[in-house]
Amino acid sequence: MYNSGKIIPGIIIFLAIVTFPFWSNAGKTNVKPEPKIDTPAIQQMPEGERKCIESKEFMKAGHMQMLNDWRDSVIRGGDRVFVSSTGKHYNMSLQNECLRCHSNKKDFCDKCHKYLAVKPYCWDCHIEPKENKS
Amino acid sequence: MSMDRRDFLKIAGITGLLGAGTAALSGRMPGALEAASTSPNSNALKAKQWAMVIDMRKFKTPDDYKKVIHACHSIHNIPDFGNPKDEIKWIWTDTFEHTFVGQEHEHISEAVKEKPFVLLCNHCEKPACVRVCPTKATFKRKDGIVMMDYHRCIGCRFCMAACPFGARSFNYRDPRPFIKDNNLKYPTRMKGVVEKCTFCVERLDEGLMPACVEACKDTKALVFGDLGDPASEVRKVLRENFTIRRKPELGTSPSVYYIVGGGENAG
Ligand code: SF4
Ligand code: SF4
């Protein structure tokens, strides 16, 4: 092989750089994000009714799709009331409804969004609540 | 280093398999909610075409203007940049000459000439802004309101060029630092979108009159109602008074009407 003196160290350096994220994180435990749901509004709900508007599983996987649908429904359709699958009525508003309970954006929204490195642009316009931890 | 065709194909094959494997691992969409549905608010105000009559006879002191403009600009988080170049305005004032272009003449009464006229988006029946928007970010609702969907606005400003009334403002800068008191119930806008008066859809949808109309409800300087309903208050005011609209010759058919008044409101 010609130039093996250069090629082999080259390959080794290349591999070292490419695999850097793996070995630099090796051994560290990667903590799963735990979004907090201990806000005053949620604490005040009676024990049995302490639920989000839909099941936790659905909200976890589908809240972004739901917010998109809400946006179209409110702005383009003028429908502002969401009737959940259990028949309850909610005001379709990120700022006034979701955040009324989840008033802890830093410990709720941001937890998973940071972990997954997604940057939703909701907060460019929708005003995030003043963190009111108590 | 030389490689024959066979080796090349082998490597290409392995790379392809790896790629397909990664793609299969990612992406699994959650199921949709079947039982959920949406509906309008039960006390939402409805109309065929919302319209407004601006009774200029009722605007007498600077305060009459201020309270109307403040009502709108404070609840809608309108920034104040302090310079006319970046200005954002939903409701503002201008001279007769600029408001009713072509209607001015040299013998017009001083009182009318000097008087500031109240301006806002006309929620035209045939809006020029809607025709040109390439993304349908601005559109006409069923009740005639010309609405903005900021999520869709790409900031091309075609609508600003098309609107003959200067009703639209562009966010050249991030408005957030320039909003004095945030109304936490209403969003702000971001840099790069166009905004304008929305006839307070968010209030109508909850059964409330527009903020500016409510601010002057003692004098009824602004009358709001359904143009499609002969019994509505706007239709009554239009029947009983002589009214004009801005630039009707352009064919956009504005839904904002003016009672200009004469010299009786001088001083
Ligand atoms: S006044 Fe301008 S912005 Fe408002 S609906 Fe008419 S054309 Fe569109
Ligand atoms: S600036 Fe926004 S609203 Fe205006 S025409 Fe372009 S996309 Fe439509």
Short mmCIF file of C-alpha atoms and ligand atoms in Angstrom, two decimals:
data_model
loop_
_atom_site.label_atom_id
_atom_site.label_comp_id
_atom_site.label_asym_id
_atom_site.label_seq_id
_atom_site.Cartn_x
_atom_site.Cartn_y
_atom_site.Cartn_z
CA MET A 1 0.00 0.00 0.00
CA TYR A 2 1.38 3.41 -0.92
CA ASN A 3 1.60 6.11 1.70
CA SER A 4 0.49 3.80 4.48
CA GLY A 5 2.51 5.96 6.88
CA LYS A 6 0.08 8.77 6.38
CA ILE A 7 -3.11 6.90 5.68
CA ILE A 8 -3.18 4.67 8.76
CA PRO A 9 -2.62 7.44 11.34
CA GLY A 10 -5.11 9.49 9.31
CA ILE A 11 -7.75 6.81 9.66
CA ILE A 12 -7.07 6.49 13.37
CA ILE A 13 -7.43 10.24 13.92
CA PHE A 14 -10.59 10.30 11.82
CA LEU A 15 -12.17 7.48 13.82
CA ALA A 16 -11.21 9.14 17.08
CA ILE A 17 -12.97 12.33 16.06
CA VAL A 18 -16.06 10.63 14.68
CA THR A 19 -16.58 8.50 17.76
CA PHE A 20 -15.84 11.35 20.17
CA PRO A 21 -19.45 11.77 21.34
CA PHE A 22 -19.65 8.09 22.23
CA TRP A 23 -16.54 7.68 24.29
CA SER A 24 -16.72 11.10 25.89
CA ASN A 25 -20.16 10.22 27.26
CA ALA A 26 -19.35 6.60 28.05
CA GLY A 27 -19.79 5.68 31.69
CA LYS A 28 -21.88 8.77 32.46
CA THR A 29 -25.43 8.03 33.41
CA ASN A 30 -27.82 9.88 31.20
CA VAL A 31 -30.66 10.96 33.45
CA LYS A 32 -34.08 10.61 31.98
CA PRO A 33 -35.91 13.96 32.09
CA GLU A 34 -38.56 14.11 34.79
CA PRO A 35 -40.95 16.95 34.02
CA LYS A 36 -42.43 18.28 37.25
CA ILE A 37 -46.15 18.51 37.82
CA ASP A 38 -46.14 20.00 41.30
CA THR A 39 -47.48 23.46 40.46
CA PRO A 40 -49.97 25.15 42.81
CA ALA A 41 -52.81 24.82 40.28
CA ILE A 42 -52.24 21.09 39.94
CA GLN A 43 -51.82 20.60 43.69
CA GLN A 44 -55.17 22.27 44.26
CA MET A 45 -57.05 19.78 42.11
CA PRO A 46 -58.85 17.11 44.10
CA GLU A 47 -56.82 13.90 44.23
CA GLY A 48 -59.06 11.84 41.95
CA GLU A 49 -59.40 14.52 39.28
CA ARG A 50 -55.74 15.38 39.00
CA LYS A 51 -55.59 14.69 35.29
CA CYS A 52 -54.52 16.43 32.14
CA ILE A 53 -57.11 17.04 29.41
CA GLU A 54 -56.28 13.70 27.81
CA SER A 55 -54.38 10.65 29.00
CA LYS A 56 -50.79 11.11 30.04
CA GLU A 57 -49.62 8.73 27.34
CA PHE A 58 -51.43 10.62 24.63
CA MET A 59 -50.22 14.00 25.84
CA LYS A 60 -46.64 12.78 26.03
CA ALA A 61 -46.62 11.52 22.48
CA GLY A 62 -49.10 13.81 20.80
CA HIS A 63 -49.20 17.23 22.49
CA MET A 64 -47.36 18.87 19.63
CA GLN A 65 -49.83 17.59 17.08
CA MET A 66 -52.69 18.59 19.32
CA LEU A 67 -51.37 22.14 19.70
CA ASN A 68 -51.08 22.38 15.92
CA ASP A 69 -54.71 21.29 15.54
CA TRP A 70 -55.79 23.75 18.23
CA ARG A 71 -54.04 26.58 16.49
CA ASP A 72 -55.84 25.89 13.21
CA SER A 73 -59.15 25.39 14.91
CA VAL A 74 -58.96 28.63 16.93
CA ILE A 75 -57.40 30.97 14.41
CA ARG A 76 -58.83 29.70 11.17
CA GLY A 77 -62.08 28.13 12.34
CA GLY A 78 -63.03 30.34 15.28
CA ASP A 79 -63.67 27.23 17.40
CA ARG A 80 -62.22 27.90 20.81
CA VAL A 81 -63.64 25.05 22.86
CA PHE A 82 -62.04 21.62 23.00
CA VAL A 83 -64.32 18.76 23.94
CA SER A 84 -62.05 16.03 25.26
CA SER A 85 -62.62 12.32 24.78
CA THR A 86 -64.15 12.25 28.28
CA GLY A 87 -66.60 15.00 27.29
CA LYS A 88 -65.03 17.82 29.30
CA HIS A 89 -64.75 21.33 27.82
CA TYR A 90 -61.51 23.28 27.69
CA ASN A 91 -60.46 26.65 26.30
CA MET A 92 -58.01 25.90 23.47
CA SER A 93 -55.20 28.19 24.48
CA LEU A 94 -51.57 27.35 25.15
CA GLN A 95 -51.00 30.54 27.08
CA ASN A 96 -54.26 30.64 29.02
CA GLU A 97 -55.20 26.99 29.44
CA CYS A 98 -52.16 24.67 29.28
CA LEU A 99 -49.98 27.06 31.23
CA ARG A 100 -52.65 27.75 33.81
CA CYS A 101 -51.80 24.37 35.33
CA HIS A 102 -48.31 23.95 33.92
CA SER A 103 -47.08 27.28 35.18
CA ASN A 104 -43.57 25.86 35.49
CA LYS A 105 -42.28 25.97 31.93
CA LYS A 106 -38.67 25.54 33.09
CA ASP A 107 -39.37 22.37 34.98
CA PHE A 108 -42.01 21.05 32.62
CA CYS A 109 -41.74 21.95 28.94
CA ASP A 110 -38.05 22.70 28.94
CA LYS A 111 -37.09 19.46 30.69
CA CYS A 112 -37.83 17.17 27.75
CA HIS A 113 -37.29 19.75 25.05
CA LYS A 114 -33.73 20.30 26.27
CA TYR A 115 -33.07 16.58 26.61
CA LEU A 116 -34.23 15.98 23.06
CA ALA A 117 -32.65 19.18 21.74
CA VAL A 118 -35.89 20.40 20.19
CA LYS A 119 -36.52 24.12 20.09
CA PRO A 120 -40.22 24.81 19.61
CA TYR A 121 -40.83 28.44 18.66
CA CYS A 122 -44.04 28.77 20.72
CA TRP A 123 -42.36 31.18 23.12
CA ASP A 124 -41.35 33.67 20.48
CA CYS A 125 -44.90 34.98 20.73
CA HIS A 126 -46.75 33.17 23.51
CA ILE A 127 -45.75 34.65 26.82
CA GLU A 128 -44.34 32.13 29.21
CA PRO A 129 -45.63 32.27 32.77
CA LYS A 130 -43.55 33.92 35.44
CA GLU A 131 -42.13 30.94 37.25
CA ASN A 132 -44.25 30.83 40.33
CA LYS A 133 -42.76 28.13 42.44
CA SER A 134 -44.11 27.85 45.89
CA MET B 1 -5.18 2.29 -2.96
CA SER B 2 -7.10 0.39 -5.57
CA MET B 3 -10.47 -1.20 -5.22
CA ASP B 4 -12.25 -3.41 -7.70
CA ARG B 5 -15.88 -3.16 -8.64
CA ARG B 6 -16.86 -6.06 -6.42
CA ASP B 7 -15.38 -4.51 -3.26
CA PHE B 8 -16.99 -1.20 -4.03
CA LEU B 9 -20.44 -2.80 -4.32
CA LYS B 10 -19.95 -4.67 -1.06
CA ILE B 11 -19.14 -1.49 0.83
CA ALA B 12 -21.96 0.41 -0.80
CA GLY B 13 -24.38 -2.37 0.19
CA ILE B 14 -23.34 -2.36 3.83
CA THR B 15 -23.64 1.42 4.03
CA GLY B 16 -27.12 1.26 2.56
CA LEU B 17 -28.25 -1.37 5.05
CA LEU B 18 -26.94 0.69 7.95
CA GLY B 19 -28.88 3.72 6.71
CA ALA B 20 -32.12 1.81 6.35
CA GLY B 21 -31.73 0.35 9.83
CA THR B 22 -31.38 3.79 11.43
CA ALA B 23 -34.40 5.10 9.56
CA ALA B 24 -36.53 2.19 10.79
CA LEU B 25 -35.56 2.88 14.40
CA SER B 26 -36.70 6.47 14.39
CA GLY B 27 -40.14 7.96 13.76
CA ARG B 28 -43.32 6.41 15.08
CA MET B 29 -46.28 8.70 15.05
CA PRO B 30 -48.79 8.65 17.89
CA GLY B 31 -52.38 7.75 17.12
CA ALA B 32 -55.02 10.45 16.72
CA LEU B 33 -57.73 11.13 19.24
CA GLU B 34 -61.00 9.90 17.87
CA ALA B 35 -63.51 10.91 20.50
CA ALA B 36 -62.37 14.54 20.88
CA SER B 37 -63.99 17.41 19.01
CA THR B 38 -64.08 21.20 18.91
CA SER B 39 -66.81 23.82 19.02
CA PRO B 40 -67.23 27.59 19.22
CA ASN B 41 -67.72 29.25 22.56
CA SER B 42 -71.43 29.19 23.44
CA ASN B 43 -71.62 32.96 24.01
CA ALA B 44 -69.55 33.91 20.94
CA LEU B 45 -70.97 36.88 19.00
CA LYS B 46 -71.88 36.01 15.42
CA ALA B 47 -72.31 38.12 12.28
CA LYS B 48 -72.37 37.96 8.51
CA GLN B 49 -70.01 40.92 8.19
CA TRP B 50 -68.78 42.82 11.21
CA ALA B 51 -68.61 46.56 10.64
CA MET B 52 -67.86 49.77 12.50
CA VAL B 53 -69.13 53.34 12.32
CA ILE B 54 -66.71 55.98 13.57
CA ASP B 55 -68.61 59.05 14.70
CA MET B 56 -66.02 61.81 14.43
CA ARG B 57 -68.42 64.31 16.05
CA LYS B 58 -67.88 62.48 19.34
CA PHE B 59 -64.08 62.88 19.31
CA LYS B 60 -63.53 66.23 20.95
CA THR B 61 -60.60 66.20 23.35
CA PRO B 62 -57.19 64.51 22.98
CA ASP B 63 -58.36 62.22 25.74
CA ASP B 64 -61.17 60.85 23.57
CA TYR B 65 -58.55 59.58 21.14
CA LYS B 66 -56.10 58.45 23.75
CA LYS B 67 -58.45 56.18 25.64
CA VAL B 68 -59.54 54.37 22.46
CA ILE B 69 -55.98 53.83 21.22
CA HIS B 70 -54.71 52.89 24.65
CA ALA B 71 -57.48 50.32 25.12
CA CYS B 72 -56.42 48.51 21.96
CA HIS B 73 -52.67 48.86 22.21
CA SER B 74 -52.44 47.84 25.84
CA ILE B 75 -54.44 44.63 25.63
CA HIS B 76 -52.81 43.53 22.37
CA ASN B 77 -49.22 43.97 23.52
CA ILE B 78 -48.31 46.59 20.93
CA PRO B 79 -44.69 47.71 21.30
CA ASP B 80 -43.64 51.36 21.38
CA PHE B 81 -40.34 51.79 19.56
CA GLY B 82 -40.46 55.54 19.91
CA ASN B 83 -39.71 56.16 16.24
CA PRO B 84 -42.06 56.31 13.25
CA LYS B 85 -39.93 54.05 11.07
CA ASP B 86 -40.46 50.94 13.20
CA GLU B 87 -43.89 51.95 14.48
CA ILE B 88 -46.52 49.24 15.04
CA LYS B 89 -50.09 50.50 14.99
CA TRP B 90 -53.49 48.84 15.07
CA ILE B 91 -55.51 52.01 15.57
CA TRP B 92 -54.10 55.46 14.97
CA THR B 93 -54.95 58.96 13.69
CA ASP B 94 -54.24 61.01 10.60
CA THR B 95 -55.51 64.18 8.90
CA PHE B 96 -58.66 64.46 6.79
CA GLU B 97 -56.49 64.99 3.73
CA HIS B 98 -54.67 61.69 4.25
CA THR B 99 -57.74 59.79 5.37
CA PHE B 100 -60.07 60.75 2.54
CA VAL B 101 -57.61 61.26 -0.29
CA GLY B 102 -59.14 63.28 -3.12
CA GLN B 103 -61.97 64.61 -0.95
CA GLU B 104 -60.04 67.59 0.38
CA HIS B 105 -60.40 71.04 -1.14
CA GLU B 106 -59.06 74.44 -0.25
CA HIS B 107 -62.25 75.77 1.33
CA ILE B 108 -62.78 72.91 3.75
CA SER B 109 -63.62 74.07 7.28
CA GLU B 110 -60.67 74.61 9.59
CA ALA B 111 -62.22 72.28 12.15
CA VAL B 112 -62.26 69.35 9.73
CA LYS B 113 -58.87 70.19 8.30
CA GLU B 114 -57.16 70.21 11.67
CA LYS B 115 -59.01 67.31 13.22
CA PRO B 116 -57.27 63.96 13.61
CA PHE B 117 -59.31 61.08 12.16
CA VAL B 118 -59.36 57.64 13.74
CA LEU B 119 -58.00 54.91 11.48
CA LEU B 120 -57.81 51.15 11.66
CA CYS B 121 -58.01 48.13 9.33
CA ASN B 122 -61.22 48.38 7.32
CA HIS B 123 -61.88 44.62 7.29
CA CYS B 124 -62.72 45.08 3.64
CA GLU B 125 -65.35 42.88 2.04
CA LYS B 126 -62.95 42.32 -0.85
CA PRO B 127 -59.60 42.67 0.87
CA ALA B 128 -56.61 43.32 -1.37
CA CYS B 129 -54.26 42.03 1.32
CA VAL B 130 -55.89 38.59 1.30
CA ARG B 131 -55.65 38.27 -2.45
CA VAL B 132 -51.89 38.70 -2.49
CA CYS B 133 -50.81 36.70 0.56
CA PRO B 134 -48.91 33.70 -0.81
CA THR B 135 -49.33 31.57 2.31
CA LYS B 136 -52.93 32.43 3.27
CA ALA B 137 -51.54 33.82 6.50
CA THR B 138 -54.05 36.60 6.16
CA PHE B 139 -57.55 35.46 5.30
CA LYS B 140 -61.20 36.38 5.65
CA ARG B 141 -63.23 34.68 8.35
CA LYS B 142 -66.85 33.65 7.86
CA ASP B 143 -67.94 36.70 9.85
CA GLY B 144 -66.03 39.07 7.56
CA ILE B 145 -63.06 39.71 9.82
CA VAL B 146 -59.75 39.85 8.00
CA MET B 147 -57.57 37.79 10.29
CA MET B 148 -53.86 37.17 10.67
CA ASP B 149 -52.34 33.76 11.33
CA TYR B 150 -48.88 34.79 12.48
CA HIS B 151 -47.73 31.18 12.50
CA ARG B 152 -47.97 31.20 8.74
CA CYS B 153 -46.70 34.67 7.93
CA ILE B 154 -43.38 34.55 6.09
CA GLY B 155 -42.86 38.28 6.26
CA CYS B 156 -42.90 38.91 2.52
CA ARG B 157 -44.93 42.11 3.09
CA PHE B 158 -46.98 41.67 -0.09
CA CYS B 159 -50.06 42.47 2.01
CA MET B 160 -48.56 45.78 3.11
CA ALA B 161 -47.95 46.73 -0.48
CA ALA B 162 -51.47 45.68 -1.45
CA CYS B 163 -53.42 47.39 1.34
CA PRO B 164 -54.38 50.87 0.15
CA PHE B 165 -55.01 52.07 3.70
CA GLY B 166 -51.66 51.56 5.41
CA ALA B 167 -53.38 49.36 7.95
CA ARG B 168 -50.51 46.91 8.36
CA SER B 169 -47.28 47.15 10.31
CA PHE B 170 -44.17 45.02 9.98
CA ASN B 171 -42.08 43.88 12.91
CA TYR B 172 -38.64 44.97 11.78
CA ARG B 173 -37.31 44.30 15.27
CA ASP B 174 -38.10 42.01 18.16
CA PRO B 175 -41.09 43.75 19.78
CA ARG B 176 -40.74 42.10 23.21
CA PRO B 177 -38.38 44.59 24.88
CA PHE B 178 -40.54 47.51 23.77
CA ILE B 179 -43.84 46.38 25.28
CA LYS B 180 -44.47 48.33 28.45
CA ASP B 181 -46.96 46.22 30.36
CA ASN B 182 -47.46 42.75 28.98
CA ASN B 183 -51.01 41.53 28.90
CA LEU B 184 -50.24 37.98 29.98
CA LYS B 185 -53.47 36.68 28.47
CA TYR B 186 -52.51 37.70 24.93
CA PRO B 187 -49.47 36.71 22.86
CA THR B 188 -46.93 39.11 21.42
CA ARG B 189 -45.61 38.93 17.88
CA MET B 190 -42.08 38.12 16.78
CA LYS B 191 -39.60 39.80 14.49
CA GLY B 192 -40.49 39.28 10.83
CA VAL B 193 -44.29 39.12 10.84
CA VAL B 194 -46.95 41.60 9.77
CA GLU B 195 -49.69 42.62 12.18
CA LYS B 196 -52.84 44.73 12.24
CA CYS B 197 -56.20 45.21 13.93
CA THR B 198 -58.25 42.01 14.19
CA PHE B 199 -61.56 43.60 15.29
CA CYS B 200 -60.77 41.84 18.59
CA VAL B 201 -61.73 38.35 17.40
CA GLU B 202 -60.51 36.94 20.68
CA ARG B 203 -63.12 39.08 22.47
CA LEU B 204 -65.96 38.55 19.99
CA ASP B 205 -65.39 34.81 20.26
CA GLU B 206 -66.01 35.14 23.98
CA GLY B 207 -69.06 37.37 23.71
CA LEU B 208 -67.34 40.72 24.29
CA MET B 209 -67.33 43.86 22.14
CA PRO B 210 -64.00 45.11 20.72
CA ALA B 211 -61.83 46.86 23.30
CA CYS B 212 -61.87 50.25 21.54
CA VAL B 213 -65.68 50.19 21.26
CA GLU B 214 -65.99 49.38 24.93
CA ALA B 215 -63.55 52.15 25.88
CA CYS B 216 -65.87 54.83 24.44
CA LYS B 217 -69.21 53.24 25.12
CA ASP B 218 -70.37 56.28 27.13
CA THR B 219 -70.25 58.53 24.04
CA LYS B 220 -70.84 55.81 21.43
CA ALA B 221 -68.10 57.33 19.32
CA LEU B 222 -67.49 53.86 17.85
CA VAL B 223 -70.50 51.74 16.92
CA PHE B 224 -69.92 48.09 16.14
CA GLY B 225 -72.27 45.46 14.76
CA ASP B 226 -73.40 43.16 11.99
CA LEU B 227 -73.80 44.74 8.57
CA GLY B 228 -75.85 41.76 7.48
CA ASP B 229 -78.52 42.31 10.13
CA PRO B 230 -80.97 45.17 9.34
CA ALA B 231 -81.84 45.45 13.03
CA SER B 232 -78.25 45.89 14.20
CA GLU B 233 -76.99 49.11 15.72
CA VAL B 234 -74.54 49.86 12.89
CA ARG B 235 -77.31 49.52 10.33
CA LYS B 236 -79.47 51.89 12.39
CA VAL B 237 -76.68 54.48 12.59
CA LEU B 238 -75.98 54.09 8.86
CA ARG B 239 -79.68 54.62 8.09
CA GLU B 240 -79.91 57.77 10.18
CA ASN B 241 -76.66 59.49 9.25
CA PHE B 242 -74.67 60.42 6.17
CA THR B 243 -71.53 58.30 6.18
CA ILE B 244 -68.50 57.90 3.93
CA ARG B 245 -65.79 55.28 3.57
CA ARG B 246 -62.12 55.53 2.74
CA LYS B 247 -61.17 55.16 -0.95
CA PRO B 248 -64.34 53.34 -2.05
CA GLU B 249 -63.26 53.79 -5.68
CA LEU B 250 -60.60 51.11 -5.20
CA GLY B 251 -63.25 48.46 -4.83
CA THR B 252 -62.10 46.80 -1.60
CA SER B 253 -65.41 47.75 0.02
CA PRO B 254 -64.29 48.84 3.50
CA SER B 255 -66.47 47.87 6.48
CA VAL B 256 -65.49 50.96 8.47
CA TYR B 257 -67.76 53.97 7.96
CA TYR B 258 -67.24 57.59 9.02
CA ILE B 259 -69.63 60.27 10.19
CA VAL B 260 -67.44 63.29 9.44
CA GLY B 261 -69.58 66.00 11.00
CA GLY B 262 -69.25 69.66 10.24
CA GLY B 263 -68.09 72.71 12.14
CA GLU B 264 -70.12 71.93 15.25
CA ASN B 265 -67.16 70.15 16.79
CA ALA B 266 -64.74 73.03 16.32
CA GLY B 267 -62.39 73.74 19.19
S1 SF4 C 1 -57.85 47.78 5.25
FE1 SF4 C 1 -56.05 46.88 4.26
S2 SF4 C 1 -55.40 45.29 5.70
FE2 SF4 C 1 -57.50 45.81 6.25
S3 SF4 C 1 -58.78 44.33 5.08
FE3 SF4 C 1 -58.62 46.21 3.83
S4 SF4 C 1 -56.90 45.79 2.45
FE4 SF4 C 1 -56.72 44.31 4.14
S1 SF4 C 2 -46.20 39.37 5.00
FE1 SF4 C 2 -47.24 37.58 5.90
S2 SF4 C 2 -49.41 38.09 5.87
FE2 SF4 C 2 -48.39 39.54 4.50
S3 SF4 C 2 -48.59 38.64 2.46
FE3 SF4 C 2 -46.61 37.95 3.29
S4 SF4 C 2 -47.03 36.01 4.35
FE4 SF4 C 2 -49.03 37.00 3.94
#
